[in-house]
């Protein structure tokens, strides 16, 4: 069964450093998403991406964040200058259609900002 | 008011018990509803959609009450493997993203 993959599984970085989280969505999917989950809190939507552009973003997704699909297979989330409060699990999801029950989540990247 | 509210639990139940979770939502424009399951430090996984007429999948039954703005999940004959956090999730068509509750933690005890 095809699945979304994410790398790395755990990223440790110093405050102020840039990080890039990588995701490989399921190959025939067209919609891509990033969510995050701070430890002990709910999963929160960050951004959705379709047709090579951002389609929606939440208020969490400020100028420090950017997304890109550089080569038609990877989907990346960049945090330009990490803060302590960026420490969280970051989940990538992809979907075949615009909708809820076709969003498949990757295993997540645990980001720890020191 | 929070968009999605769930009792965080924990619910500790013996194997074989029946357990029910409720979830209330504040946005009446919410279009679709789901229950997800999340194991510790893992990604959320879709358990089942929730339909207006109520729906069942094996030991799991989901109900939606739009008038009172809540959904429910009933688990019958609990198994040890049901131990997880159950997330109430809704989807708004216009927003094209999922809104998650904080989850209800279930532990099934032998």
PDB file of C-alpha atoms in Angstrom:
ATOM      1  CA  UNK A   1       0.000   0.000   0.000  1.00  0.00           C
ATOM      2  CA  UNK A   2       1.481   3.400  -0.940  1.00  0.00           C
ATOM      3  CA  UNK A   3       2.313   5.679   1.950  1.00  0.00           C
ATOM      4  CA  UNK A   4       3.573   9.145   2.719  1.00  0.00           C
ATOM      5  CA  UNK A   5       7.154   9.187   3.932  1.00  0.00           C
ATOM      6  CA  UNK A   6       8.964  11.877   5.886  1.00  0.00           C
ATOM      7  CA  UNK A   7      12.596  12.566   6.673  1.00  0.00           C
ATOM      8  CA  UNK A   8      14.247  12.931   9.045  1.00  0.00           C
ATOM      9  CA  UNK A   9      12.283  11.195  11.769  1.00  0.00           C
ATOM     10  CA  UNK A  10      13.914  13.443  14.365  1.00  0.00           C
ATOM     11  CA  UNK A  11      15.681  16.760  13.848  1.00  0.00           C
ATOM     12  CA  UNK A  12      17.510  18.620  16.584  1.00  0.00           C
ATOM     13  CA  UNK A  13      18.552  22.193  15.900  1.00  0.00           C
ATOM     14  CA  UNK A  14      19.719  25.297  17.650  1.00  0.00           C
ATOM     15  CA  UNK A  15      17.412  28.284  18.011  1.00  0.00           C
ATOM     16  CA  UNK A  16      17.804  30.644  15.072  1.00  0.00           C
ATOM     17  CA  UNK A  17      18.905  27.940  12.638  1.00  0.00           C
ATOM     18  CA  UNK A  18      17.058  27.059   9.462  1.00  0.00           C
ATOM     19  CA  UNK A  19      15.543  23.612   9.067  1.00  0.00           C
ATOM     20  CA  UNK A  20      14.012  21.837   6.114  1.00  0.00           C
ATOM     21  CA  UNK A  21      11.594  19.000   6.703  1.00  0.00           C
ATOM     22  CA  UNK A  22      11.040  16.657   3.809  1.00  0.00           C
ATOM     23  CA  UNK A  23       8.046  14.668   2.691  1.00  0.00           C
ATOM     24  CA  UNK A  24       7.414  12.343  -0.223  1.00  0.00           C
ATOM     25  CA  UNK A  25       3.670  12.284  -0.849  1.00  0.00           C
ATOM     26  CA  UNK A  26       1.848   9.385  -2.456  1.00  0.00           C
ATOM     27  CA  UNK A  27       2.690   9.516  -6.128  1.00  0.00           C
ATOM     28  CA  UNK A  28      -0.676  10.237  -7.761  1.00  0.00           C
ATOM     29  CA  UNK A  29      -1.812  12.724  -5.127  1.00  0.00           C
ATOM     30  CA  UNK A  30      -2.333  16.365  -5.997  1.00  0.00           C
ATOM     31  CA  UNK A  31      -3.031  18.039  -2.647  1.00  0.00           C
ATOM     32  CA  UNK A  32      -0.374  18.389   0.011  1.00  0.00           C
ATOM     33  CA  UNK A  33      -0.529  19.572   3.605  1.00  0.00           C
ATOM     34  CA  UNK A  34       1.578  20.280   6.627  1.00  0.00           C
ATOM     35  CA  UNK A  35       0.218  19.959  10.158  1.00  0.00           C
ATOM     36  CA  UNK A  36       2.006  20.255  13.445  1.00  0.00           C
ATOM     37  CA  UNK A  37       1.395  18.902  16.937  1.00  0.00           C
ATOM     38  CA  UNK A  38       3.086  20.425  19.947  1.00  0.00           C
ATOM     39  CA  UNK A  39       3.612  17.795  22.638  1.00  0.00           C
ATOM     40  CA  UNK A  40       0.395  17.233  24.567  1.00  0.00           C
ATOM     41  CA  UNK A  41      -1.644  19.486  22.305  1.00  0.00           C
ATOM     42  CA  UNK A  42      -3.913  19.052  19.313  1.00  0.00           C
ATOM     43  CA  UNK A  43      -2.914  18.618  15.716  1.00  0.00           C
ATOM     44  CA  UNK A  44      -2.989  22.020  13.968  1.00  0.00           C
ATOM     45  CA  UNK A  45      -3.209  22.837  10.289  1.00  0.00           C
ATOM     46  CA  UNK A  46      -0.343  24.871   8.855  1.00  0.00           C
ATOM     47  CA  UNK A  47      -0.678  24.992   5.092  1.00  0.00           C
ATOM     48  CA  UNK A  48      -2.133  23.315   2.040  1.00  0.00           C
ATOM     49  CA  UNK A  49      -0.551  23.249  -1.389  1.00  0.00           C
ATOM     50  CA  UNK A  50      -2.006  22.526  -4.789  1.00  0.00           C
ATOM     51  CA  UNK A  51      -0.885  23.137  -8.338  1.00  0.00           C
ATOM     52  CA  UNK A  52       2.465  24.446  -7.158  1.00  0.00           C
ATOM     53  CA  UNK A  53       1.097  27.119  -4.917  1.00  0.00           C
ATOM     54  CA  UNK A  54      -0.236  27.608  -1.426  1.00  0.00           C
ATOM     55  CA  UNK A  55      -4.013  27.257  -1.403  1.00  0.00           C
ATOM     56  CA  UNK A  56      -4.679  27.887   2.290  1.00  0.00           C
ATOM     57  CA  UNK A  57      -2.591  28.693   5.324  1.00  0.00           C
ATOM     58  CA  UNK A  58      -3.286  29.192   9.000  1.00  0.00           C
ATOM     59  CA  UNK A  59      -2.180  32.092  11.157  1.00  0.00           C
ATOM     60  CA  UNK A  60       0.600  29.868  12.508  1.00  0.00           C
ATOM     61  CA  UNK A  61       2.164  29.813   9.037  1.00  0.00           C
ATOM     62  CA  UNK A  62       3.908  33.177   9.220  1.00  0.00           C
ATOM     63  CA  UNK A  63       6.831  34.564   7.229  1.00  0.00           C
ATOM     64  CA  UNK A  64       9.247  32.192   8.942  1.00  0.00           C
ATOM     65  CA  UNK A  65       7.634  29.261   7.141  1.00  0.00           C
ATOM     66  CA  UNK A  66       7.722  28.352   3.483  1.00  0.00           C
ATOM     67  CA  UNK A  67       6.815  25.320   1.420  1.00  0.00           C
ATOM     68  CA  UNK A  68       8.093  24.065  -1.853  1.00  0.00           C
ATOM     69  CA  UNK A  69       7.747  21.165  -4.247  1.00  0.00           C
ATOM     70  CA  UNK A  70      11.185  21.420  -5.837  1.00  0.00           C
ATOM     71  CA  UNK A  71      11.262  18.359  -8.031  1.00  0.00           C
ATOM     72  CA  UNK A  72       7.772  16.952  -8.472  1.00  0.00           C
ATOM     73  CA  UNK A  73       8.165  14.327  -5.797  1.00  0.00           C
ATOM     74  CA  UNK A  74       9.435  15.965  -2.605  1.00  0.00           C
ATOM     75  CA  UNK A  75       7.337  18.430  -0.643  1.00  0.00           C
ATOM     76  CA  UNK A  76       9.309  20.477   1.847  1.00  0.00           C
ATOM     77  CA  UNK A  77       8.605  22.714   4.807  1.00  0.00           C
ATOM     78  CA  UNK A  78      11.282  25.256   5.644  1.00  0.00           C
ATOM     79  CA  UNK A  79      11.491  27.147   8.893  1.00  0.00           C
ATOM     80  CA  UNK A  80      13.864  30.042   8.362  1.00  0.00           C
ATOM     81  CA  UNK A  81      14.880  30.924  11.910  1.00  0.00           C
ATOM     82  CA  UNK A  82      13.654  28.399  14.422  1.00  0.00           C
ATOM     83  CA  UNK A  83      12.270  29.369  17.803  1.00  0.00           C
ATOM     84  CA  UNK A  84      11.937  27.235  20.910  1.00  0.00           C
ATOM     85  CA  UNK A  85       8.166  27.157  20.395  1.00  0.00           C
ATOM     86  CA  UNK A  86       8.608  25.537  16.980  1.00  0.00           C
ATOM     87  CA  UNK A  87       9.467  22.290  18.762  1.00  0.00           C
ATOM     88  CA  UNK A  88       6.721  19.876  17.719  1.00  0.00           C
ATOM     89  CA  UNK A  89       5.829  16.907  15.548  1.00  0.00           C
ATOM     90  CA  UNK A  90       5.358  17.989  11.967  1.00  0.00           C
ATOM     91  CA  UNK A  91       3.066  15.802   9.876  1.00  0.00           C
ATOM     92  CA  UNK A  92       2.875  15.892   6.125  1.00  0.00           C
ATOM     93  CA  UNK A  93      -0.300  14.677   4.451  1.00  0.00           C
ATOM     94  CA  UNK A  94      -1.316  14.191   0.864  1.00  0.00           C
ATOM     95  CA  UNK A  95      -4.627  13.638  -0.875  1.00  0.00           C
ATOM     96  CA  UNK A  96      -5.867  12.561  -4.251  1.00  0.00           C
ATOM     97  CA  UNK A  97      -8.818  14.929  -4.156  1.00  0.00           C
ATOM     98  CA  UNK A  98      -9.783  18.049  -2.303  1.00  0.00           C
ATOM     99  CA  UNK A  99     -11.428  16.591   0.755  1.00  0.00           C
ATOM    100  CA  UNK A 100     -11.019  15.093   4.145  1.00  0.00           C
ATOM    101  CA  UNK A 101     -11.232  11.361   3.831  1.00  0.00           C
ATOM    102  CA  UNK A 102      -8.490  11.193   1.249  1.00  0.00           C
ATOM    103  CA  UNK A 103      -5.808  12.854   3.365  1.00  0.00           C
ATOM    104  CA  UNK A 104      -3.095  10.354   4.258  1.00  0.00           C
ATOM    105  CA  UNK A 105      -0.623  11.303   6.953  1.00  0.00           C
ATOM    106  CA  UNK A 106       3.077  10.583   7.052  1.00  0.00           C
ATOM    107  CA  UNK A 107       4.781   9.315  10.218  1.00  0.00           C
ATOM    108  CA  UNK A 108       5.953  12.783  11.182  1.00  0.00           C
ATOM    109  CA  UNK A 109       9.225  14.536  11.939  1.00  0.00           C
ATOM    110  CA  UNK A 110       9.946  15.385  15.545  1.00  0.00           C
ATOM    111  CA  UNK A 111      11.632  18.805  15.619  1.00  0.00           C
ATOM    112  CA  UNK A 112      13.462  19.790  18.772  1.00  0.00           C
ATOM    113  CA  UNK A 113      14.744  23.354  19.009  1.00  0.00           C
ATOM    114  CA  UNK A 114      17.344  23.935  21.707  1.00  0.00           C
TER     115      UNK A 114
ATOM    116  CA  UNK B   1     -15.077  28.923  22.578  1.00  0.00           C
ATOM    117  CA  UNK B   2     -12.869  26.152  21.228  1.00  0.00           C
ATOM    118  CA  UNK B   3     -13.765  24.847  17.764  1.00  0.00           C
ATOM    119  CA  UNK B   4     -13.769  21.214  18.874  1.00  0.00           C
ATOM    120  CA  UNK B   5     -14.080  20.086  22.466  1.00  0.00           C
ATOM    121  CA  UNK B   6     -13.406  16.635  23.803  1.00  0.00           C
ATOM    122  CA  UNK B   7     -13.119  15.168  27.266  1.00  0.00           C
ATOM    123  CA  UNK B   8      -9.377  14.409  27.467  1.00  0.00           C
ATOM    124  CA  UNK B   9      -9.922  11.415  29.742  1.00  0.00           C
ATOM    125  CA  UNK B  10      -8.158   9.216  30.446  1.00  0.00           C
ATOM    126  CA  UNK B  11     -10.765   6.515  30.163  1.00  0.00           C
ATOM    127  CA  UNK B  12      -9.496   3.293  31.725  1.00  0.00           C
ATOM    128  CA  UNK B  13     -11.770   0.371  30.931  1.00  0.00           C
ATOM    129  CA  UNK B  14     -11.470  -3.405  31.250  1.00  0.00           C
ATOM    130  CA  UNK B  15     -11.291  -5.622  28.204  1.00  0.00           C
ATOM    131  CA  UNK B  16     -14.730  -6.360  26.854  1.00  0.00           C
ATOM    132  CA  UNK B  17     -16.272  -3.146  28.148  1.00  0.00           C
ATOM    133  CA  UNK B  18     -18.281  -0.691  26.092  1.00  0.00           C
ATOM    134  CA  UNK B  19     -17.034   2.874  26.089  1.00  0.00           C
ATOM    135  CA  UNK B  20     -18.397   6.043  24.504  1.00  0.00           C
ATOM    136  CA  UNK B  21     -16.800   9.363  23.679  1.00  0.00           C
ATOM    137  CA  UNK B  22     -18.504  12.602  22.788  1.00  0.00           C
ATOM    138  CA  UNK B  23     -17.220  15.634  21.004  1.00  0.00           C
ATOM    139  CA  UNK B  24     -18.854  19.022  20.515  1.00  0.00           C
ATOM    140  CA  UNK B  25     -18.102  21.481  17.782  1.00  0.00           C
ATOM    141  CA  UNK B  26     -18.841  25.172  17.598  1.00  0.00           C
ATOM    142  CA  UNK B  27     -18.865  25.865  13.879  1.00  0.00           C
ATOM    143  CA  UNK B  28     -22.271  25.054  12.440  1.00  0.00           C
ATOM    144  CA  UNK B  29     -20.823  25.311   8.938  1.00  0.00           C
ATOM    145  CA  UNK B  30     -18.708  22.220   9.541  1.00  0.00           C
ATOM    146  CA  UNK B  31     -19.317  19.866   6.691  1.00  0.00           C
ATOM    147  CA  UNK B  32     -17.854  16.476   7.438  1.00  0.00           C
ATOM    148  CA  UNK B  33     -16.897  14.690  10.594  1.00  0.00           C
ATOM    149  CA  UNK B  34     -14.461  11.956  11.409  1.00  0.00           C
ATOM    150  CA  UNK B  35     -12.929   9.977  14.181  1.00  0.00           C
ATOM    151  CA  UNK B  36      -9.202   9.471  13.980  1.00  0.00           C
ATOM    152  CA  UNK B  37      -7.034   7.297  16.137  1.00  0.00           C
ATOM    153  CA  UNK B  38      -3.556   8.319  17.246  1.00  0.00           C
ATOM    154  CA  UNK B  39      -1.115   6.012  18.958  1.00  0.00           C
ATOM    155  CA  UNK B  40       1.601   7.512  21.133  1.00  0.00           C
ATOM    156  CA  UNK B  41       4.075   9.545  19.036  1.00  0.00           C
ATOM    157  CA  UNK B  42       2.504   8.339  15.794  1.00  0.00           C
ATOM    158  CA  UNK B  43       0.517   9.999  13.046  1.00  0.00           C
ATOM    159  CA  UNK B  44      -3.269  10.306  13.173  1.00  0.00           C
ATOM    160  CA  UNK B  45      -5.048   7.580  11.249  1.00  0.00           C
ATOM    161  CA  UNK B  46      -8.602   7.733   9.976  1.00  0.00           C
ATOM    162  CA  UNK B  47     -10.826   5.395  11.990  1.00  0.00           C
ATOM    163  CA  UNK B  48     -14.157   6.217  10.446  1.00  0.00           C
ATOM    164  CA  UNK B  49     -16.268   8.914   8.897  1.00  0.00           C
ATOM    165  CA  UNK B  50     -19.406  10.026  10.715  1.00  0.00           C
ATOM    166  CA  UNK B  51     -22.624  10.200   8.748  1.00  0.00           C
ATOM    167  CA  UNK B  52     -25.843  11.969   9.680  1.00  0.00           C
ATOM    168  CA  UNK B  53     -27.738   8.705   9.787  1.00  0.00           C
ATOM    169  CA  UNK B  54     -25.135   7.102  12.051  1.00  0.00           C
ATOM    170  CA  UNK B  55     -22.804   4.390  10.894  1.00  0.00           C
ATOM    171  CA  UNK B  56     -21.184   1.269  12.180  1.00  0.00           C
ATOM    172  CA  UNK B  57     -17.924  -0.478  11.392  1.00  0.00           C
ATOM    173  CA  UNK B  58     -17.558  -3.700  13.320  1.00  0.00           C
ATOM    174  CA  UNK B  59     -17.307  -2.832  17.007  1.00  0.00           C
ATOM    175  CA  UNK B  60     -17.337   0.901  16.325  1.00  0.00           C
ATOM    176  CA  UNK B  61     -20.443   3.051  15.978  1.00  0.00           C
ATOM    177  CA  UNK B  62     -20.427   6.749  15.159  1.00  0.00           C
ATOM    178  CA  UNK B  63     -23.294   9.202  15.489  1.00  0.00           C
ATOM    179  CA  UNK B  64     -23.759  12.804  14.436  1.00  0.00           C
ATOM    180  CA  UNK B  65     -26.260  15.217  15.966  1.00  0.00           C
ATOM    181  CA  UNK B  66     -26.194  18.407  13.927  1.00  0.00           C
ATOM    182  CA  UNK B  67     -28.913  20.114  15.973  1.00  0.00           C
ATOM    183  CA  UNK B  68     -26.878  19.776  19.171  1.00  0.00           C
ATOM    184  CA  UNK B  69     -23.549  19.992  17.357  1.00  0.00           C
ATOM    185  CA  UNK B  70     -21.938  16.875  18.692  1.00  0.00           C
ATOM    186  CA  UNK B  71     -20.601  13.591  17.445  1.00  0.00           C
ATOM    187  CA  UNK B  72     -20.055  10.396  19.346  1.00  0.00           C
ATOM    188  CA  UNK B  73     -18.044   7.205  19.095  1.00  0.00           C
ATOM    189  CA  UNK B  74     -19.072   3.956  20.751  1.00  0.00           C
ATOM    190  CA  UNK B  75     -16.628   1.088  21.069  1.00  0.00           C
ATOM    191  CA  UNK B  76     -18.079  -2.286  22.014  1.00  0.00           C
ATOM    192  CA  UNK B  77     -16.163  -5.274  23.356  1.00  0.00           C
ATOM    193  CA  UNK B  78     -12.976  -3.234  23.929  1.00  0.00           C
ATOM    194  CA  UNK B  79      -9.673  -4.890  23.030  1.00  0.00           C
ATOM    195  CA  UNK B  80      -6.236  -4.130  24.419  1.00  0.00           C
ATOM    196  CA  UNK B  81      -5.308  -2.914  20.935  1.00  0.00           C
ATOM    197  CA  UNK B  82      -7.980  -0.211  21.161  1.00  0.00           C
ATOM    198  CA  UNK B  83      -5.760   1.679  23.620  1.00  0.00           C
ATOM    199  CA  UNK B  84      -4.991   4.975  21.892  1.00  0.00           C
ATOM    200  CA  UNK B  85      -6.067   8.594  21.716  1.00  0.00           C
ATOM    201  CA  UNK B  86      -9.269   9.172  19.760  1.00  0.00           C
ATOM    202  CA  UNK B  87      -9.425  12.425  17.875  1.00  0.00           C
ATOM    203  CA  UNK B  88     -12.616  14.168  16.871  1.00  0.00           C
ATOM    204  CA  UNK B  89     -12.020  15.867  13.529  1.00  0.00           C
ATOM    205  CA  UNK B  90     -14.112  18.003  11.272  1.00  0.00           C
ATOM    206  CA  UNK B  91     -13.618  19.297   7.800  1.00  0.00           C
ATOM    207  CA  UNK B  92     -14.927  22.499   6.283  1.00  0.00           C
ATOM    208  CA  UNK B  93     -15.233  22.353   2.541  1.00  0.00           C
ATOM    209  CA  UNK B  94     -14.264  25.974   2.001  1.00  0.00           C
ATOM    210  CA  UNK B  95     -11.172  25.683   4.146  1.00  0.00           C
ATOM    211  CA  UNK B  96      -9.961  22.339   2.779  1.00  0.00           C
ATOM    212  CA  UNK B  97      -8.235  21.419   5.985  1.00  0.00           C
ATOM    213  CA  UNK B  98      -8.934  19.314   9.025  1.00  0.00           C
ATOM    214  CA  UNK B  99      -9.732  20.717  12.460  1.00  0.00           C
ATOM    215  CA  UNK B 100      -8.712  18.405  15.266  1.00  0.00           C
ATOM    216  CA  UNK B 101      -9.862  18.069  18.828  1.00  0.00           C
ATOM    217  CA  UNK B 102      -7.308  17.503  21.567  1.00  0.00           C
ATOM    218  CA  UNK B 103      -8.313  13.871  21.784  1.00  0.00           C
ATOM    219  CA  UNK B 104      -9.641  11.455  24.359  1.00  0.00           C
ATOM    220  CA  UNK B 105      -7.199   8.950  25.737  1.00  0.00           C
ATOM    221  CA  UNK B 106      -8.404   5.378  26.138  1.00  0.00           C
ATOM    222  CA  UNK B 107      -6.570   2.637  27.995  1.00  0.00           C
ATOM    223  CA  UNK B 108      -8.021  -0.871  27.883  1.00  0.00           C
ATOM    224  CA  UNK B 109      -6.880  -2.907  30.857  1.00  0.00           C
ATOM    225  CA  UNK B 110      -6.470  -6.703  30.813  1.00  0.00           C
TER     226      UNK B 110
END
